[in-house]
């Protein structure tokens, strides 16, 4: 066994590192947490569905950015910024292509009604 005086306390072996990481993540704002979770879920989903590493990384970045874009919309509607975490996670699970198709369909309906007058 090692004695206490022989243990190398370099940053790689800091026993408080995990606690510091958890504290850091707890201090992040809800929009940062939402974007990170969205990125992670989208990346894993894209890899799972057979996308390559680059495609998965791009899709994850797009989902993270879309999640950040949702935060002010939720605030405008008077909803909590904490809600962006679940909205971003759901969007990441569905994927960028699914969201693009739905937004395009809604935009088509709105524009047809607008210009039909």
Short mmCIF file of N, CA, C and O in Angstrom, two decimals:
data_model
loop_
_atom_site.label_atom_id
_atom_site.label_comp_id
_atom_site.label_asym_id
_atom_site.label_seq_id
_atom_site.Cartn_x
_atom_site.Cartn_y
_atom_site.Cartn_z
N UNK A 1 0.83 -1.19 0.00
CA UNK A 1 0.00 0.00 0.00
C UNK A 1 0.87 1.24 0.00
O UNK A 1 1.98 1.24 0.48
N UNK A 2 0.31 2.30 -0.50
CA UNK A 2 1.02 3.58 -0.54
C UNK A 2 0.74 4.36 0.72
O UNK A 2 -0.36 4.36 1.24
N UNK A 3 1.73 5.04 1.17
CA UNK A 3 1.50 5.93 2.31
C UNK A 3 1.02 7.27 1.76
O UNK A 3 1.19 7.58 0.60
N UNK A 4 0.41 8.06 2.59
CA UNK A 4 -0.13 9.36 2.19
C UNK A 4 0.95 10.27 1.62
O UNK A 4 0.68 11.03 0.72
N UNK A 5 2.15 10.20 2.11
CA UNK A 5 3.19 11.11 1.66
C UNK A 5 3.74 10.73 0.29
O UNK A 5 4.36 11.54 -0.37
N UNK A 6 3.50 9.52 -0.19
CA UNK A 6 4.02 9.10 -1.49
C UNK A 6 3.03 9.31 -2.63
O UNK A 6 3.36 9.05 -3.78
N UNK A 7 1.83 9.77 -2.37
CA UNK A 7 0.83 9.96 -3.42
C UNK A 7 1.14 11.26 -4.16
O UNK A 7 1.31 12.31 -3.56
N UNK A 8 1.22 11.16 -5.48
CA UNK A 8 1.47 12.32 -6.32
C UNK A 8 0.16 13.08 -6.50
O UNK A 8 -0.80 12.54 -7.04
N UNK A 9 0.08 14.32 -6.06
CA UNK A 9 -1.15 15.11 -6.13
C UNK A 9 -1.12 16.06 -7.32
O UNK A 9 -1.33 17.26 -7.20
N UNK A 10 -0.86 15.55 -8.51
CA UNK A 10 -0.93 16.36 -9.72
C UNK A 10 -2.39 16.59 -10.06
O UNK A 10 -3.28 15.91 -9.53
N UNK A 11 -2.69 17.55 -10.94
CA UNK A 11 -4.09 17.79 -11.29
C UNK A 11 -4.80 16.55 -11.84
O UNK A 11 -6.01 16.40 -11.68
N UNK A 12 -4.05 15.63 -12.45
CA UNK A 12 -4.67 14.42 -12.96
C UNK A 12 -5.17 13.52 -11.84
O UNK A 12 -6.06 12.71 -12.05
N UNK A 13 -4.60 13.64 -10.67
CA UNK A 13 -4.95 12.77 -9.55
C UNK A 13 -5.69 13.51 -8.44
O UNK A 13 -5.76 13.02 -7.33
N UNK A 14 -6.24 14.66 -8.74
CA UNK A 14 -6.94 15.45 -7.73
C UNK A 14 -8.24 14.75 -7.33
O UNK A 14 -9.12 14.54 -8.16
N UNK A 15 -8.38 14.37 -6.06
CA UNK A 15 -9.59 13.66 -5.64
C UNK A 15 -10.83 14.55 -5.65
O UNK A 15 -11.95 14.05 -5.64
N UNK A 16 -10.67 15.86 -5.70
CA UNK A 16 -11.81 16.77 -5.72
C UNK A 16 -12.25 17.15 -7.13
O UNK A 16 -13.17 17.95 -7.29
N UNK A 17 -11.61 16.59 -8.15
CA UNK A 17 -11.91 16.97 -9.53
C UNK A 17 -13.35 16.69 -9.90
O UNK A 17 -14.01 17.52 -10.53
N UNK A 18 -13.88 15.54 -9.51
CA UNK A 18 -15.26 15.21 -9.85
C UNK A 18 -16.23 16.19 -9.18
O UNK A 18 -17.18 16.65 -9.82
N UNK A 19 -15.97 16.53 -7.93
CA UNK A 19 -16.83 17.50 -7.24
C UNK A 19 -16.76 18.86 -7.91
O UNK A 19 -17.76 19.56 -8.03
N UNK A 20 -15.58 19.26 -8.37
CA UNK A 20 -15.42 20.54 -9.05
C UNK A 20 -16.17 20.54 -10.39
O UNK A 20 -16.78 21.54 -10.76
N UNK A 21 -16.12 19.42 -11.09
CA UNK A 21 -16.84 19.34 -12.36
C UNK A 21 -18.34 19.40 -12.16
O UNK A 21 -19.05 20.10 -12.91
N UNK A 22 -18.86 18.72 -11.16
CA UNK A 22 -20.29 18.75 -10.87
C UNK A 22 -20.71 20.16 -10.46
O UNK A 22 -21.76 20.66 -10.88
N UNK A 23 -19.90 20.82 -9.65
CA UNK A 23 -20.20 22.20 -9.24
C UNK A 23 -20.19 23.13 -10.45
O UNK A 23 -21.05 24.02 -10.57
N UNK A 24 -19.25 22.94 -11.36
CA UNK A 24 -19.18 23.78 -12.56
C UNK A 24 -20.43 23.59 -13.42
O UNK A 24 -21.02 24.56 -13.89
N UNK A 25 -20.83 22.34 -13.61
CA UNK A 25 -22.03 22.08 -14.41
C UNK A 25 -23.28 22.64 -13.74
O UNK A 25 -24.21 23.08 -14.42
N UNK A 26 -23.31 22.61 -12.43
CA UNK A 26 -24.45 23.18 -11.71
C UNK A 26 -24.54 24.69 -11.82
O UNK A 26 -25.63 25.26 -11.74
N UNK A 27 -23.40 25.34 -12.04
CA UNK A 27 -23.37 26.80 -12.15
C UNK A 27 -23.74 27.30 -13.54
O UNK A 27 -23.97 28.50 -13.73
N UNK A 28 -23.78 26.42 -14.52
CA UNK A 28 -24.12 26.84 -15.88
C UNK A 28 -25.57 27.27 -15.96
O UNK A 28 -26.43 26.76 -15.25
N UNK A 29 -25.85 28.19 -16.84
CA UNK A 29 -27.22 28.64 -17.04
C UNK A 29 -28.04 27.58 -17.76
O UNK A 29 -27.50 26.66 -18.38
N UNK A 30 -29.36 27.70 -17.70
CA UNK A 30 -30.22 26.69 -18.32
C UNK A 30 -30.03 26.60 -19.84
O UNK A 30 -30.10 25.52 -20.40
N UNK A 31 -29.75 27.74 -20.49
CA UNK A 31 -29.57 27.67 -21.93
C UNK A 31 -28.29 26.92 -22.31
O UNK A 31 -28.26 26.20 -23.31
N UNK A 32 -27.24 27.05 -21.50
CA UNK A 32 -26.01 26.32 -21.77
C UNK A 32 -26.21 24.83 -21.51
O UNK A 32 -25.74 23.99 -22.28
N UNK A 33 -26.90 24.51 -20.44
CA UNK A 33 -27.21 23.11 -20.15
C UNK A 33 -28.05 22.51 -21.28
O UNK A 33 -27.82 21.39 -21.71
N UNK A 34 -29.03 23.27 -21.74
CA UNK A 34 -29.91 22.79 -22.80
C UNK A 34 -29.13 22.54 -24.09
O UNK A 34 -29.32 21.51 -24.74
N UNK A 35 -28.25 23.46 -24.45
CA UNK A 35 -27.47 23.30 -25.68
C UNK A 35 -26.52 22.11 -25.58
O UNK A 35 -26.37 21.35 -26.54
N UNK A 36 -25.89 21.94 -24.42
CA UNK A 36 -24.97 20.81 -24.24
C UNK A 36 -25.71 19.48 -24.28
O UNK A 36 -25.25 18.53 -24.94
N UNK A 37 -26.85 19.40 -23.62
CA UNK A 37 -27.63 18.16 -23.64
C UNK A 37 -28.14 17.87 -25.04
O UNK A 37 -28.08 16.74 -25.52
N UNK A 38 -28.61 18.90 -25.73
CA UNK A 38 -29.08 18.74 -27.09
C UNK A 38 -27.96 18.25 -28.00
O UNK A 38 -28.15 17.35 -28.83
N UNK A 39 -26.78 18.84 -27.86
CA UNK A 39 -25.62 18.42 -28.65
C UNK A 39 -25.31 16.95 -28.41
O UNK A 39 -25.15 16.17 -29.34
N UNK A 40 -25.26 16.56 -27.15
CA UNK A 40 -24.91 15.19 -26.77
C UNK A 40 -25.93 14.18 -27.29
O UNK A 40 -25.58 13.16 -27.88
N UNK A 41 -27.22 14.47 -27.12
CA UNK A 41 -28.27 13.56 -27.57
C UNK A 41 -28.26 13.44 -29.09
O UNK A 41 -28.35 12.34 -29.64
N UNK A 42 -28.15 14.58 -29.78
CA UNK A 42 -28.15 14.54 -31.24
C UNK A 42 -26.95 13.78 -31.77
O UNK A 42 -27.05 13.04 -32.75
N UNK A 43 -25.80 13.96 -31.14
CA UNK A 43 -24.59 13.27 -31.57
C UNK A 43 -24.76 11.76 -31.43
O UNK A 43 -24.47 11.00 -32.35
N UNK A 44 -25.24 11.33 -30.27
CA UNK A 44 -25.44 9.90 -30.05
C UNK A 44 -26.51 9.32 -30.98
O UNK A 44 -26.35 8.23 -31.52
N UNK A 45 -27.61 10.06 -31.19
CA UNK A 45 -28.67 9.58 -32.07
C UNK A 45 -28.16 9.45 -33.50
O UNK A 45 -28.43 8.46 -34.18
N UNK A 46 -27.41 10.44 -33.96
CA UNK A 46 -26.90 10.39 -35.33
C UNK A 46 -25.91 9.24 -35.51
O UNK A 46 -25.92 8.56 -36.55
N UNK A 47 -25.07 9.01 -34.52
CA UNK A 47 -24.15 7.86 -34.60
C UNK A 47 -24.93 6.56 -34.59
O UNK A 47 -24.62 5.63 -35.34
N UNK A 48 -25.95 6.48 -33.76
CA UNK A 48 -26.74 5.25 -33.64
C UNK A 48 -27.47 4.92 -34.94
O UNK A 48 -27.60 3.76 -35.30
N UNK A 49 -27.95 5.95 -35.64
CA UNK A 49 -28.70 5.72 -36.87
C UNK A 49 -27.79 5.47 -38.06
O UNK A 49 -28.28 5.33 -39.18
N UNK A 50 -26.49 5.44 -37.85
CA UNK A 50 -25.57 5.07 -38.92
C UNK A 50 -24.87 6.23 -39.59
O UNK A 50 -24.19 6.04 -40.59
N UNK A 51 -25.03 7.43 -39.07
CA UNK A 51 -24.32 8.57 -39.64
C UNK A 51 -22.85 8.48 -39.31
O UNK A 51 -22.45 7.94 -38.29
N UNK A 52 -22.03 9.02 -40.18
CA UNK A 52 -20.60 9.05 -39.91
C UNK A 52 -20.28 10.06 -38.82
O UNK A 52 -21.15 10.81 -38.36
N UNK A 53 -19.03 10.08 -38.43
CA UNK A 53 -18.62 10.97 -37.34
C UNK A 53 -18.85 12.43 -37.72
O UNK A 53 -19.39 13.21 -36.93
N UNK A 54 -18.44 12.82 -38.93
CA UNK A 54 -18.57 14.22 -39.34
C UNK A 54 -20.03 14.64 -39.43
O UNK A 54 -20.40 15.71 -38.95
N UNK A 55 -20.85 13.80 -40.05
CA UNK A 55 -22.28 14.11 -40.16
C UNK A 55 -22.92 14.20 -38.77
O UNK A 55 -23.74 15.09 -38.51
N UNK A 56 -22.55 13.31 -37.88
CA UNK A 56 -23.09 13.33 -36.52
C UNK A 56 -22.67 14.59 -35.79
O UNK A 56 -23.47 15.20 -35.07
N UNK A 57 -21.44 15.00 -35.97
CA UNK A 57 -20.95 16.21 -35.32
C UNK A 57 -21.66 17.46 -35.84
O UNK A 57 -22.04 18.34 -35.06
N UNK A 58 -21.88 17.52 -37.14
CA UNK A 58 -22.59 18.66 -37.73
C UNK A 58 -24.04 18.70 -37.25
O UNK A 58 -24.55 19.76 -36.88
N UNK A 59 -24.69 17.56 -37.24
CA UNK A 59 -26.08 17.52 -36.77
C UNK A 59 -26.17 17.92 -35.30
O UNK A 59 -27.07 18.64 -34.90
N UNK A 60 -25.23 17.46 -34.50
CA UNK A 60 -25.22 17.82 -33.08
C UNK A 60 -25.03 19.32 -32.90
O UNK A 60 -25.69 19.94 -32.07
N UNK A 61 -24.12 19.91 -33.68
CA UNK A 61 -23.89 21.36 -33.59
C UNK A 61 -25.15 22.13 -34.00
O UNK A 61 -25.52 23.12 -33.37
N UNK A 62 -25.82 21.66 -35.05
CA UNK A 62 -27.06 22.32 -35.48
C UNK A 62 -28.14 22.22 -34.41
O UNK A 62 -28.85 23.20 -34.15
N UNK A 63 -28.27 21.08 -33.79
CA UNK A 63 -29.27 20.93 -32.72
C UNK A 63 -28.95 21.82 -31.53
O UNK A 63 -29.84 22.42 -30.93
N UNK A 64 -27.67 21.90 -31.18
CA UNK A 64 -27.28 22.79 -30.09
C UNK A 64 -27.60 24.24 -30.40
O UNK A 64 -28.11 24.98 -29.55
N UNK A 65 -27.33 24.67 -31.63
CA UNK A 65 -27.64 26.05 -32.03
C UNK A 65 -29.14 26.31 -32.07
O UNK A 65 -29.60 27.38 -31.64
N UNK A 66 -29.91 25.34 -32.57
CA UNK A 66 -31.36 25.51 -32.58
C UNK A 66 -31.92 25.59 -31.16
O UNK A 66 -32.86 26.35 -30.90
N UNK A 67 -31.34 24.83 -30.26
CA UNK A 67 -31.77 24.90 -28.87
C UNK A 67 -31.49 26.28 -28.28
O UNK A 67 -32.33 26.84 -27.57
N UNK A 68 -30.32 26.83 -28.58
CA UNK A 68 -30.03 28.19 -28.11
C UNK A 68 -30.99 29.21 -28.71
O UNK A 68 -31.36 30.18 -28.06
N UNK A 69 -31.42 28.98 -29.95
CA UNK A 69 -32.35 29.90 -30.60
C UNK A 69 -33.75 29.80 -30.01
O UNK A 69 -34.53 30.75 -30.09
N UNK A 70 -34.09 28.68 -29.40
CA UNK A 70 -35.42 28.49 -28.82
C UNK A 70 -35.57 29.26 -27.51
O UNK A 70 -36.67 29.70 -27.17
N UNK A 71 -34.48 29.49 -26.80
CA UNK A 71 -34.55 30.11 -25.47
C UNK A 71 -35.25 31.48 -25.50
O UNK A 71 -36.17 31.72 -24.71
N UNK A 72 -34.88 32.41 -26.39
CA UNK A 72 -35.59 33.70 -26.39
C UNK A 72 -37.06 33.58 -26.81
O UNK A 72 -37.88 34.38 -26.37
N UNK A 73 -37.38 32.60 -27.63
CA UNK A 73 -38.78 32.39 -28.02
C UNK A 73 -39.60 31.97 -26.81
O UNK A 73 -40.71 32.47 -26.58
N UNK A 74 -39.05 31.06 -26.00
CA UNK A 74 -39.74 30.65 -24.78
C UNK A 74 -39.91 31.83 -23.83
O UNK A 74 -40.96 31.98 -23.20
N UNK A 75 -38.88 32.65 -23.73
CA UNK A 75 -38.97 33.84 -22.86
C UNK A 75 -40.03 34.81 -23.37
O UNK A 75 -40.75 35.42 -22.57
N UNK A 76 -40.13 34.96 -24.68
CA UNK A 76 -41.14 35.84 -25.26
C UNK A 76 -42.55 35.37 -24.93
O UNK A 76 -43.45 36.18 -24.73
N UNK A 77 -42.75 34.05 -24.88
CA UNK A 77 -44.05 33.49 -24.55
C UNK A 77 -44.28 33.42 -23.05
O UNK A 77 -45.30 32.92 -22.59
N UNK A 78 -43.31 33.90 -22.26
CA UNK A 78 -43.46 33.91 -20.82
C UNK A 78 -43.18 32.57 -20.15
O UNK A 78 -43.59 32.34 -19.02
N UNK A 79 -42.49 31.69 -20.86
CA UNK A 79 -42.15 30.38 -20.31
C UNK A 79 -40.76 30.40 -19.71
O UNK A 79 -39.91 31.21 -20.08
N UNK A 80 -40.50 29.50 -18.79
CA UNK A 80 -39.23 29.43 -18.09
C UNK A 80 -38.11 29.00 -19.03
O UNK A 80 -38.30 28.17 -19.92
N UNK A 81 -36.91 29.54 -18.79
CA UNK A 81 -35.74 29.14 -19.56
C UNK A 81 -35.37 27.69 -19.27
O UNK A 81 -34.73 27.03 -20.08
N UNK A 82 -35.78 27.18 -18.10
CA UNK A 82 -35.52 25.78 -17.76
C UNK A 82 -36.24 24.84 -18.72
O UNK A 82 -35.81 23.71 -18.93
N UNK A 83 -37.33 25.30 -19.31
CA UNK A 83 -38.07 24.48 -20.27
C UNK A 83 -37.25 24.20 -21.52
O UNK A 83 -37.47 23.20 -22.21
N UNK A 84 -36.27 25.05 -21.81
CA UNK A 84 -35.44 24.86 -23.00
C UNK A 84 -34.65 23.55 -22.92
O UNK A 84 -34.28 23.00 -23.96
N UNK A 85 -34.39 23.07 -21.72
CA UNK A 85 -33.66 21.81 -21.58
C UNK A 85 -34.48 20.66 -22.17
O UNK A 85 -33.97 19.88 -22.98
N UNK A 86 -35.74 20.57 -21.80
CA UNK A 86 -36.56 19.47 -22.32
C UNK A 86 -36.92 19.68 -23.79
O UNK A 86 -36.96 18.72 -24.56
N UNK A 87 -37.16 20.92 -24.20
CA UNK A 87 -37.46 21.20 -25.60
C UNK A 87 -36.25 20.87 -26.47
O UNK A 87 -36.38 20.24 -27.53
N UNK A 88 -35.06 21.25 -26.02
CA UNK A 88 -33.84 20.95 -26.77
C UNK A 88 -33.56 19.46 -26.84
O UNK A 88 -33.15 18.94 -27.88
N UNK A 89 -33.80 18.76 -25.75
CA UNK A 89 -33.59 17.31 -25.74
C UNK A 89 -34.56 16.62 -26.70
O UNK A 89 -34.17 15.70 -27.44
N UNK A 90 -35.81 17.05 -26.70
CA UNK A 90 -36.79 16.46 -27.61
C UNK A 90 -36.43 16.75 -29.06
O UNK A 90 -36.51 15.88 -29.92
N UNK A 91 -36.01 17.99 -29.33
CA UNK A 91 -35.61 18.34 -30.68
C UNK A 91 -34.39 17.56 -31.14
O UNK A 91 -34.31 17.13 -32.30
N UNK A 92 -33.46 17.34 -30.25
CA UNK A 92 -32.26 16.57 -30.60
C UNK A 92 -32.61 15.11 -30.87
O UNK A 92 -32.04 14.48 -31.75
N UNK A 93 -33.57 14.59 -30.14
CA UNK A 93 -33.99 13.20 -30.34
C UNK A 93 -34.67 13.04 -31.70
O UNK A 93 -34.49 12.04 -32.39
N UNK A 94 -35.45 14.05 -32.10
CA UNK A 94 -36.16 13.99 -33.39
C UNK A 94 -35.23 14.28 -34.55
O UNK A 94 -35.39 13.73 -35.63
N UNK A 95 -34.29 15.18 -34.37
CA UNK A 95 -33.30 15.46 -35.40
C UNK A 95 -33.57 16.72 -36.19
O UNK A 95 -34.69 17.25 -36.22
N UNK A 96 -32.53 17.20 -36.82
CA UNK A 96 -32.58 18.44 -37.59
C UNK A 96 -33.48 18.28 -38.82
O UNK A 96 -34.26 19.18 -39.14
N UNK A 97 -33.39 17.16 -39.50
CA UNK A 97 -34.20 16.97 -40.70
C UNK A 97 -35.69 16.94 -40.38
O UNK A 97 -36.50 17.52 -41.11
N UNK A 98 -36.06 16.30 -39.29
CA UNK A 98 -37.46 16.27 -38.88
C UNK A 98 -37.95 17.69 -38.58
O UNK A 98 -39.03 18.09 -39.02
N UNK A 99 -37.14 18.44 -37.83
CA UNK A 99 -37.53 19.82 -37.49
C UNK A 99 -37.63 20.68 -38.75
O UNK A 99 -38.55 21.48 -38.89
N UNK A 100 -36.68 20.53 -39.68
CA UNK A 100 -36.70 21.31 -40.92
C UNK A 100 -37.96 21.02 -41.72
O UNK A 100 -38.61 21.94 -42.23
N UNK A 101 -38.34 19.75 -41.81
CA UNK A 101 -39.55 19.39 -42.56
C UNK A 101 -40.79 20.01 -41.94
O UNK A 101 -41.67 20.52 -42.65
N UNK A 102 -40.89 19.99 -40.61
CA UNK A 102 -42.07 20.55 -39.93
C UNK A 102 -42.11 22.07 -40.07
O UNK A 102 -43.18 22.64 -40.32
N UNK A 103 -40.99 22.72 -39.91
CA UNK A 103 -40.95 24.19 -40.03
C UNK A 103 -41.27 24.60 -41.47
O UNK A 103 -41.99 25.57 -41.70
N UNK A 104 -40.77 23.86 -42.45
CA UNK A 104 -41.05 24.17 -43.85
C UNK A 104 -42.54 24.01 -44.15
O UNK A 104 -43.13 24.83 -44.87
N UNK A 105 -43.17 22.97 -43.60
CA UNK A 105 -44.61 22.76 -43.82
C UNK A 105 -45.43 23.89 -43.20
O UNK A 105 -46.38 24.39 -43.82
N UNK A 106 -45.07 24.30 -42.01
CA UNK A 106 -45.79 25.40 -41.35
C UNK A 106 -45.58 26.70 -42.12
O UNK A 106 -46.52 27.47 -42.35
N UNK A 107 -44.35 26.95 -42.56
CA UNK A 107 -44.07 28.17 -43.32
C UNK A 107 -44.85 28.19 -44.63
O UNK A 107 -45.37 29.24 -45.04
N UNK A 108 -44.96 27.05 -45.30
CA UNK A 108 -45.74 26.98 -46.54
C UNK A 108 -47.20 27.33 -46.29
O UNK A 108 -47.80 28.09 -47.05
N UNK A 109 -47.78 26.78 -45.21
CA UNK A 109 -49.18 27.07 -44.90
C UNK A 109 -49.38 28.56 -44.61
O UNK A 109 -50.33 29.17 -45.09
N UNK A 110 -48.48 29.12 -43.81
CA UNK A 110 -48.62 30.53 -43.44
C UNK A 110 -48.45 31.43 -44.67
O UNK A 110 -49.23 32.37 -44.88
N UNK A 111 -47.45 31.14 -45.48
CA UNK A 111 -47.21 31.97 -46.66
C UNK A 111 -48.34 31.86 -47.68
O UNK A 111 -48.71 32.85 -48.32
N UNK A 112 -48.91 30.67 -47.84
CA UNK A 112 -50.03 30.51 -48.77
C UNK A 112 -51.24 31.32 -48.30
O UNK A 112 -51.93 31.95 -49.10
N UNK A 113 -51.51 31.30 -46.98
CA UNK A 113 -52.62 32.09 -46.46
C UNK A 113 -52.35 33.58 -46.60
O UNK A 113 -53.23 34.37 -46.88
N UNK A 114 -51.11 33.96 -46.39
CA UNK A 114 -50.73 35.38 -46.45
C UNK A 114 -50.85 35.93 -47.85
O UNK A 114 -51.37 37.03 -48.06
N UNK A 115 -50.35 35.19 -48.83
CA UNK A 115 -50.32 35.68 -50.20
C UNK A 115 -51.59 35.33 -50.97
O UNK A 115 -51.77 35.79 -52.09
N UNK A 116 -52.48 34.54 -50.40
CA UNK A 116 -53.73 34.19 -51.08
C UNK A 116 -54.75 35.32 -50.97
O UNK A 116 -55.73 35.34 -51.68
N UNK A 117 -54.51 36.27 -50.10
CA UNK A 117 -55.48 37.36 -49.88
C UNK A 117 -55.44 38.35 -51.00
O UNK A 117 -54.72 38.83 -51.63
#
